PDB file of C-alpha atoms in Angstrom:
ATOM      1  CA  UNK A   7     157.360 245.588 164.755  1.00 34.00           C
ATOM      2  CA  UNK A   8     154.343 246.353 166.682  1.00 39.00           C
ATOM      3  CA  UNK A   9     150.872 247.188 165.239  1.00 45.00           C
ATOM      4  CA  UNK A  10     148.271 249.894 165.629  1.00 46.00           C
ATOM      5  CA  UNK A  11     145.169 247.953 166.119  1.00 48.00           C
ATOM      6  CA  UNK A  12     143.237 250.424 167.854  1.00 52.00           C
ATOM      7  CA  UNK A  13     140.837 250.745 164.795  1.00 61.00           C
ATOM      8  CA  UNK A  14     140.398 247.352 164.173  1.00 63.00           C
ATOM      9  CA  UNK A  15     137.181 245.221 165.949  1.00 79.00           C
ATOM     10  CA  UNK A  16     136.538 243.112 168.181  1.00 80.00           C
ATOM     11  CA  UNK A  17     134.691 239.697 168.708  1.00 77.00           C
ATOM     12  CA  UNK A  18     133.441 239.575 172.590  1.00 81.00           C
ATOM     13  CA  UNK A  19     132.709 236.453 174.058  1.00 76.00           C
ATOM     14  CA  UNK A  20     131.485 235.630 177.607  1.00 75.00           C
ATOM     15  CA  UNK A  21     133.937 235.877 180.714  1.00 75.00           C
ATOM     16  CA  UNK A  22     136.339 238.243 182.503  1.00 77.00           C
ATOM     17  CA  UNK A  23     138.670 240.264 180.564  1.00 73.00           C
ATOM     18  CA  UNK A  24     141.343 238.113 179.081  1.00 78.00           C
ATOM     19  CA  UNK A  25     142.368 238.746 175.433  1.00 82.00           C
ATOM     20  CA  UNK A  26     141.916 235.461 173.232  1.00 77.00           C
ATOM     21  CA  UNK A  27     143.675 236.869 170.365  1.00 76.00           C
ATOM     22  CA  UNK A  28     144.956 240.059 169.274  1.00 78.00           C
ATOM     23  CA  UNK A  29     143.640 241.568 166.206  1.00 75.00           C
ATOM     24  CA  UNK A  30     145.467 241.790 163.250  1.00 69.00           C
ATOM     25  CA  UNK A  31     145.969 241.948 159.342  1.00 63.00           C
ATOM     26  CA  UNK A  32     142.342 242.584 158.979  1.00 63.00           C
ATOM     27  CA  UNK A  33     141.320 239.826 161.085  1.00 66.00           C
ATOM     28  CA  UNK A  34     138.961 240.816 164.584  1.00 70.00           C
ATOM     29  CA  UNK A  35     140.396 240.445 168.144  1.00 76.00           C
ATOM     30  CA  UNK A  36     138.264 238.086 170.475  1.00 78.00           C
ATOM     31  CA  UNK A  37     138.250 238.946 173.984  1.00 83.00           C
ATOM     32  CA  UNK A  38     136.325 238.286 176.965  1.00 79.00           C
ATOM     33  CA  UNK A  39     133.602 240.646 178.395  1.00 80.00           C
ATOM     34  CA  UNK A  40     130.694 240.081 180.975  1.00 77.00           C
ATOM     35  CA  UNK A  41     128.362 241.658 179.170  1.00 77.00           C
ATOM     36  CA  UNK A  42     128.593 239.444 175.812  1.00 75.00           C
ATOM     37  CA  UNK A  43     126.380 237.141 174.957  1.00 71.00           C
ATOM     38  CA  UNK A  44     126.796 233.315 174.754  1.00 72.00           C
ATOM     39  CA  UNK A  45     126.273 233.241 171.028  1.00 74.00           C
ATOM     40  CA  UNK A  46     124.817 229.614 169.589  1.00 83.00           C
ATOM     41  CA  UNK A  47     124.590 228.413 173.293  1.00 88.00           C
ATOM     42  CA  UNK A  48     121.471 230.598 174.424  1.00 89.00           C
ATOM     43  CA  UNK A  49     119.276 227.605 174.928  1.00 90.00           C
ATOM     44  CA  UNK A  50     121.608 226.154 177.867  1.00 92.00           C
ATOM     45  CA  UNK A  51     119.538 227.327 180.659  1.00 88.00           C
ATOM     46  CA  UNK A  52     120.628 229.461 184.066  1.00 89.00           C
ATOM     47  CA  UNK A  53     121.747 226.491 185.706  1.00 90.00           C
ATOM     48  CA  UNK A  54     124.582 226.269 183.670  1.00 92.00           C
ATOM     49  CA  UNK A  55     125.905 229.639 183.608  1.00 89.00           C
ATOM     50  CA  UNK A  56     129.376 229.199 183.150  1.00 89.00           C
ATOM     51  CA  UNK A  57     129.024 225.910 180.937  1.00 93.00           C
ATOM     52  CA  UNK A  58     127.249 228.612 178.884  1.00 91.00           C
ATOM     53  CA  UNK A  59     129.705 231.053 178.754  1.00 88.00           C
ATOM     54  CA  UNK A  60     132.546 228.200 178.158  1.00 91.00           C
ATOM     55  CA  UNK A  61     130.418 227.241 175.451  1.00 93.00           C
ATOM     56  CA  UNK A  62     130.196 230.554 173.916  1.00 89.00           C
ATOM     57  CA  UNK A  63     134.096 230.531 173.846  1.00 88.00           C
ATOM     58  CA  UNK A  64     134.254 227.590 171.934  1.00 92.00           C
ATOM     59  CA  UNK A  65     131.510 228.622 169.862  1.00 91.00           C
ATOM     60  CA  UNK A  66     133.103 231.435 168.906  1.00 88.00           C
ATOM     61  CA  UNK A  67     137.268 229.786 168.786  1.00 87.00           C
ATOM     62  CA  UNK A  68     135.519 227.121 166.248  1.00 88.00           C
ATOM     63  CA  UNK A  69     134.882 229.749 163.869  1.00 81.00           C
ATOM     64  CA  UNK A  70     138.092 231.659 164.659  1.00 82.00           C
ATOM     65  CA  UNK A  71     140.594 229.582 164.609  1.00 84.00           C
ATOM     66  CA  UNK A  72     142.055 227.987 161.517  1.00 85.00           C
ATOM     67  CA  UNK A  73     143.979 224.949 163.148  1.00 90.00           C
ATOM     68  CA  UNK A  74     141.116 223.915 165.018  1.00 93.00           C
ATOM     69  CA  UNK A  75     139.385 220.653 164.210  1.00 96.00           C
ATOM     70  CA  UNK A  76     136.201 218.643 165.819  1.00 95.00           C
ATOM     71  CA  UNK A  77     137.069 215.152 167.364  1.00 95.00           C
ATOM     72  CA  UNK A  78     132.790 214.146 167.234  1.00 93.00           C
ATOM     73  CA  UNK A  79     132.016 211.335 166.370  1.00 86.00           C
ATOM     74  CA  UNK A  80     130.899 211.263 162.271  1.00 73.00           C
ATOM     75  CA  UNK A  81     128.509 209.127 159.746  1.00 61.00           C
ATOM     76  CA  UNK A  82     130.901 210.116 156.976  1.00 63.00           C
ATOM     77  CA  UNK A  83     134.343 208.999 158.846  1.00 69.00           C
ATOM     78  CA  UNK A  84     135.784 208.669 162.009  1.00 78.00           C
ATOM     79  CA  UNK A  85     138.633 211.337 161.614  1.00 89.00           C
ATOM     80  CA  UNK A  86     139.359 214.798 162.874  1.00 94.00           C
ATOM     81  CA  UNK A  87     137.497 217.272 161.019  1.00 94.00           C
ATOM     82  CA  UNK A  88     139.083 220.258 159.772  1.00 95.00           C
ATOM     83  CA  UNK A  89     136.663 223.747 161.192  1.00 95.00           C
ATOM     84  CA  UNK A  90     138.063 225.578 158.662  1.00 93.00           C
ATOM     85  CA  UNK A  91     136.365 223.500 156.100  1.00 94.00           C
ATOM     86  CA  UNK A  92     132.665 225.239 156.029  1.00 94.00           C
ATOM     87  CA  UNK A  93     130.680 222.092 155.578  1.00 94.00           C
ATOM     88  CA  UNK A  94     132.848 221.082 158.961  1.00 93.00           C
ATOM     89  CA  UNK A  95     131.854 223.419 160.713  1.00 94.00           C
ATOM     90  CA  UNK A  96     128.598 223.698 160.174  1.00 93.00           C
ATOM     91  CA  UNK A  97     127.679 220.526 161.032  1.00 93.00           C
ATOM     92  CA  UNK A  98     129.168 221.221 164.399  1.00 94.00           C
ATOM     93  CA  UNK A  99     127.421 224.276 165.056  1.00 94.00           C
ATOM     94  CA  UNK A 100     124.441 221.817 164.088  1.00 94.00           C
ATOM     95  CA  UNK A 101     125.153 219.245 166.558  1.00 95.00           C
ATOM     96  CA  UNK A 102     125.972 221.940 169.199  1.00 95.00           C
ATOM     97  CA  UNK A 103     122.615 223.200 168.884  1.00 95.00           C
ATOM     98  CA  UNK A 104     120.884 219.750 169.501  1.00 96.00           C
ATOM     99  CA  UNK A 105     122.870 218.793 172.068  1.00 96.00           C
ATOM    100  CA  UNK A 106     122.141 222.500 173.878  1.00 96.00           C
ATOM    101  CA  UNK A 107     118.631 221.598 173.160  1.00 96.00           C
ATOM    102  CA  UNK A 108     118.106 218.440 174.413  1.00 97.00           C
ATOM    103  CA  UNK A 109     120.109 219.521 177.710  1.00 97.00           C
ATOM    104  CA  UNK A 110     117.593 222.271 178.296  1.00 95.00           C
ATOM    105  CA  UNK A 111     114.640 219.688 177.696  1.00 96.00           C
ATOM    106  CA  UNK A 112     115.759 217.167 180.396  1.00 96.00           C
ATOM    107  CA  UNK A 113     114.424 216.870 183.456  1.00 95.00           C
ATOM    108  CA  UNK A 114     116.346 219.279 186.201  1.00 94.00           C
ATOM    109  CA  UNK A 115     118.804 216.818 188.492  1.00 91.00           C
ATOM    110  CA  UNK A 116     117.721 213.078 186.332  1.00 92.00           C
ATOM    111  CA  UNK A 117     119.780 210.836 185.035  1.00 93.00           C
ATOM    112  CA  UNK A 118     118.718 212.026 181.554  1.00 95.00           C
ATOM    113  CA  UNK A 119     119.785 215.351 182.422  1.00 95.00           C
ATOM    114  CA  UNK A 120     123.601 213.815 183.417  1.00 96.00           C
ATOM    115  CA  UNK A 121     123.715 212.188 180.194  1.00 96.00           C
ATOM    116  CA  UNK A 122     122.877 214.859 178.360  1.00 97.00           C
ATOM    117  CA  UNK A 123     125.976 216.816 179.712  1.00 97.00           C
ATOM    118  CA  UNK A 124     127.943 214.118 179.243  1.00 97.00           C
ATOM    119  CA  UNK A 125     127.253 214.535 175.141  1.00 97.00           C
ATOM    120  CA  UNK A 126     127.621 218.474 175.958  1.00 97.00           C
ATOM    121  CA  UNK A 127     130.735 218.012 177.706  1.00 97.00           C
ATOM    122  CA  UNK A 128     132.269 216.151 175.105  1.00 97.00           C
ATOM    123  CA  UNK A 129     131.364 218.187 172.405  1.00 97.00           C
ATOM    124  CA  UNK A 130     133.288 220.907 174.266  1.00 96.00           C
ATOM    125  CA  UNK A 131     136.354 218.512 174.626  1.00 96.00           C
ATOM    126  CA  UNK A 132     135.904 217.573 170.974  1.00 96.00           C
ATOM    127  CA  UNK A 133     137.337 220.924 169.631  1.00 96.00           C
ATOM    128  CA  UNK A 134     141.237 220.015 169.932  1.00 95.00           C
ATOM    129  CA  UNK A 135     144.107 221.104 168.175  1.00 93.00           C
ATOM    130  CA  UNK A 136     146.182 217.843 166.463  1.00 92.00           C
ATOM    131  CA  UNK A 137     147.787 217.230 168.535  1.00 90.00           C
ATOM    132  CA  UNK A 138     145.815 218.217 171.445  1.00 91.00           C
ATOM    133  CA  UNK A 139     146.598 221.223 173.013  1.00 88.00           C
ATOM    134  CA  UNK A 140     148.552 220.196 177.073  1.00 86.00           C
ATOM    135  CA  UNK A 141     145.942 220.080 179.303  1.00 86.00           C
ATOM    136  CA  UNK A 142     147.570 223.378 181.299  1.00 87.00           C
ATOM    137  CA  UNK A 143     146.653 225.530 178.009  1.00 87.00           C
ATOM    138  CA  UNK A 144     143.532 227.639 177.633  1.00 83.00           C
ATOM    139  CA  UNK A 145     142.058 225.189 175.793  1.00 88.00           C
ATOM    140  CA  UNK A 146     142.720 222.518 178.358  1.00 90.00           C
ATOM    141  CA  UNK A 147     141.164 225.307 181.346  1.00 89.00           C
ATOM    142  CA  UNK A 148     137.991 225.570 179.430  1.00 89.00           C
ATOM    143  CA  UNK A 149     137.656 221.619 179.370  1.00 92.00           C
ATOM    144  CA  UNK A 150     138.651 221.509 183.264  1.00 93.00           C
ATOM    145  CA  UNK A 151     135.582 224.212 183.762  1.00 93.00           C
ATOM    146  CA  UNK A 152     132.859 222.163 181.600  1.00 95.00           C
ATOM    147  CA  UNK A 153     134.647 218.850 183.684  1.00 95.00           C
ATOM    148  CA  UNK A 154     133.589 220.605 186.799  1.00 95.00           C
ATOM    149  CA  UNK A 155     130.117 221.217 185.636  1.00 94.00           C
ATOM    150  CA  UNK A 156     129.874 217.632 184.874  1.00 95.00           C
ATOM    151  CA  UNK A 157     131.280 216.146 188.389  1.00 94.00           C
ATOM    152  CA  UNK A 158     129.265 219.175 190.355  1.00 93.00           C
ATOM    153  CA  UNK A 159     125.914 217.488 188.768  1.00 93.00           C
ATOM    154  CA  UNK A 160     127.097 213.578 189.117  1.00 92.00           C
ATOM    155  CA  UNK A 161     128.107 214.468 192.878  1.00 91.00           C
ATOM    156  CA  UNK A 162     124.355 215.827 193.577  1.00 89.00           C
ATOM    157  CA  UNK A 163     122.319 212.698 192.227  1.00 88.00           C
ATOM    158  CA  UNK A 164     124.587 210.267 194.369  1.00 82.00           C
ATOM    159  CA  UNK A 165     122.717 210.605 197.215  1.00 76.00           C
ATOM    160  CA  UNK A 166     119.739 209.265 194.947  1.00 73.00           C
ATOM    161  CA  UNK A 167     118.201 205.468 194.563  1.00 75.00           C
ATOM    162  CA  UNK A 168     120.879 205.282 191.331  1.00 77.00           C
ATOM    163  CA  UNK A 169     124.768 204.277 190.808  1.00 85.00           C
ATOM    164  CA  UNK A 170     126.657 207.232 189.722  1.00 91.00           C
ATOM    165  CA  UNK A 171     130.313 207.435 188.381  1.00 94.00           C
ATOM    166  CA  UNK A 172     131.767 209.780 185.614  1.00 95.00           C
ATOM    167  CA  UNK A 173     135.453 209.049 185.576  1.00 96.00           C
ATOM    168  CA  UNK A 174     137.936 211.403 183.255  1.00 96.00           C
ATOM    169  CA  UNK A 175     139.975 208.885 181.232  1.00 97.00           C
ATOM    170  CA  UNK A 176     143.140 210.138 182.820  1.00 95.00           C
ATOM    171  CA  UNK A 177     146.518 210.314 180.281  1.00 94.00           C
ATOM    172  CA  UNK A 178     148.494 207.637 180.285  1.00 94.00           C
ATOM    173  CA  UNK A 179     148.690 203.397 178.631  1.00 96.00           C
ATOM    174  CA  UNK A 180     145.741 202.695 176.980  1.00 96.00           C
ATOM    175  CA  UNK A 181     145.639 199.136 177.967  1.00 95.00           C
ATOM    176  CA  UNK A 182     145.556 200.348 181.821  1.00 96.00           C
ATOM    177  CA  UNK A 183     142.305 202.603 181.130  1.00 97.00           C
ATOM    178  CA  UNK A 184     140.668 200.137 178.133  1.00 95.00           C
ATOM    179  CA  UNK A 185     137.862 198.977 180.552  1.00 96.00           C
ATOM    180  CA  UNK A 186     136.596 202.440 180.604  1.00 96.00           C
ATOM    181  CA  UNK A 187     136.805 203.240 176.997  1.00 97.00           C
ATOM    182  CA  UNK A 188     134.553 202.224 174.188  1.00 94.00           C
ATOM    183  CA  UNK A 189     135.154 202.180 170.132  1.00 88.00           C
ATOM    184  CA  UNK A 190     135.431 205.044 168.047  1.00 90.00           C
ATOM    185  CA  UNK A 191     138.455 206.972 169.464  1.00 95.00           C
ATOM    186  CA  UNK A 192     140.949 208.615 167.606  1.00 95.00           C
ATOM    187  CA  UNK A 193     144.934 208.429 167.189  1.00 95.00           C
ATOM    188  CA  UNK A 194     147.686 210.633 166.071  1.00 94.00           C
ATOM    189  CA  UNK A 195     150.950 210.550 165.342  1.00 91.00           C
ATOM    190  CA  UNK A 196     153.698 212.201 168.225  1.00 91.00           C
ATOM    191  CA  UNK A 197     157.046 212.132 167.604  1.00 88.00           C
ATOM    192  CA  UNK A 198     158.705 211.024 170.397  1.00 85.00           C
ATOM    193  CA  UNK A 199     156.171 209.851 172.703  1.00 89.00           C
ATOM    194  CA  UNK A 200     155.249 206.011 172.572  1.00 89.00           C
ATOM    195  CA  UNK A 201     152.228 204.155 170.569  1.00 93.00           C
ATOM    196  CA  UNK A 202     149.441 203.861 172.578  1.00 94.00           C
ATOM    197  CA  UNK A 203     149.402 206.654 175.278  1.00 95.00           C
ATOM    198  CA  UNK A 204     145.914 208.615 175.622  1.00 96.00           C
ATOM    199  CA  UNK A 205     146.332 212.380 175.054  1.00 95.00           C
ATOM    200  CA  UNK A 206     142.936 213.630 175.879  1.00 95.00           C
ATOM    201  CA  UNK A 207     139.505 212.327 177.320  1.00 96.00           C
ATOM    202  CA  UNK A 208     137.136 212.824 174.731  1.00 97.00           C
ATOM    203  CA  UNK A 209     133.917 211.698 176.419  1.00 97.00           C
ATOM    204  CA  UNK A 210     134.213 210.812 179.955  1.00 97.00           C
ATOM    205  CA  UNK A 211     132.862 207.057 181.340  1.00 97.00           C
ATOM    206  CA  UNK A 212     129.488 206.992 182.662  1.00 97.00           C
ATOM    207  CA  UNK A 213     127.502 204.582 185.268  1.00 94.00           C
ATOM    208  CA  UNK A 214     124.049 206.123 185.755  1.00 91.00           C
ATOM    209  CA  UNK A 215     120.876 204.566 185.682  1.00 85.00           C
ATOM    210  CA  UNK A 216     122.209 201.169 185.473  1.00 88.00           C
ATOM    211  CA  UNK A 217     124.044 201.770 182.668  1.00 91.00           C
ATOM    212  CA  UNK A 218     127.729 202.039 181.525  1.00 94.00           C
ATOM    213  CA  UNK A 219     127.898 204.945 178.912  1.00 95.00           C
ATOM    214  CA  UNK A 220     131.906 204.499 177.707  1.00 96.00           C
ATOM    215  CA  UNK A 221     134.448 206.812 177.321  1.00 97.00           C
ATOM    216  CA  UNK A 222     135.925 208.220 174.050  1.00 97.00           C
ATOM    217  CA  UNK A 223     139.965 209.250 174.081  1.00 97.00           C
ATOM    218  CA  UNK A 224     142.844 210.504 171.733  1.00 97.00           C
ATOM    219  CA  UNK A 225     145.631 207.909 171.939  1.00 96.00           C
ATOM    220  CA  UNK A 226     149.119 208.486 170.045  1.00 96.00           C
ATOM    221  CA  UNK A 227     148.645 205.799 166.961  1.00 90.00           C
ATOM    222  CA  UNK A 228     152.502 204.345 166.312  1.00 79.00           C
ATOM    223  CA  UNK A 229     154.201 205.210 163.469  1.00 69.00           C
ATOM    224  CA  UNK A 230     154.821 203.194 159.809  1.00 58.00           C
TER     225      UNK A 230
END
């Protein structure tokens, strides 16, 4: 049966005009609008408009969305963490802020700079459904967008005195992609796809610098 929601409100976060999610039983609508503000992602500066505005999406999802968890990497556990749970997601918000912060501070096209969206980027890619959501959804667009952000940047220091490389940890065996990928990651169970395929790309590989930065991933962990 369909609902009269005209009277309820609405959350607006940056973009177009698509509709996130219809309002309902009490609960605000979230929908796009150029004129909203990139709330808890203000200190990402010009040069980054629309990883600011995919930021603000997330932002604003994180706190929406009750199946949502954060993929970061954690002191307490390595685990998916629950947004739903306050402590949870505060601590992201937290960590969003630094990493917004210490983007801004970096110097404009440096290597720092890169690595800082690296962290940025994966904090973005960290906010997954379990499993992760296919990489055609919305969730996997908004990824593909801070991606771009992240390849546009790499692409304009190459022509610089340093190696540089970000490669996407594609889907696929984990064994064939292992040189690229670091400790930490997470699994999940998938019933019906084999042990030890990588779902997402977490945190993409970097060589910058002279450095190797590795990647994080979501692999399907086999069954008991």
């Amino acid at each position: 049966m369909p609902r009269d929601n005209a009277d309820l409100p609405w959350q607006e976060v940056p973009g177009t005009s698509e509709v996130l999610v219809e309002p309902g039983f009490g609960v605000p609508g979230l929908r796009e609008s150029s004129d909203a503000l990139p709330l808890g992602a203000e200190a990402l500066p010009d040069r980054f408009a629309d990883l600011r505005a995919v930021a603000g999406q997330v932002l604003a999802m994180a706190g929406h969305d009750p199946a949502l968890h954060h993929a970061l990497e954690s002191r307490r556990r390595q685990d998916f963490h629950s947004l739903a749970e306050p402590k949870n997601l505060k601590d992201f918000r937290r960590d969003a802020a630094n990493r917004f912060s210490y983007l801004a501070d970096a110097p404009v096209g440096s290597v720092r700079e890169l690595r800082e969206l690296v962290l940025v980027d994966e904090l973005l890619n960290s906010v997954v459904h379990v499993p992760p959501a296919h990489p055609e959804s919305w969730w996997g667009r908004l990824g593909k967008r801070s991606r771009a952000v992240l390849t546009e940047s790499a692409s304009a220091l190459r022509g610089g005195p340093d190696v540089v490389e970000v490669r996407v940890i594609p889907p696929g065996p984990f064994d064939a992609q292992r040189a690229w990928v670091g400790k930490h990651n997470l699994s999940c169970p998938v019933p019906g796809r084999p042990p030890s395929q990588i779902l997402a790309c977490l945190r993409v590989h970097l060589r910058a610098g002279g450095e190797d930065h590795a990647g994080r991933v979501i692999y399907v962990r086999d069954e008991p």
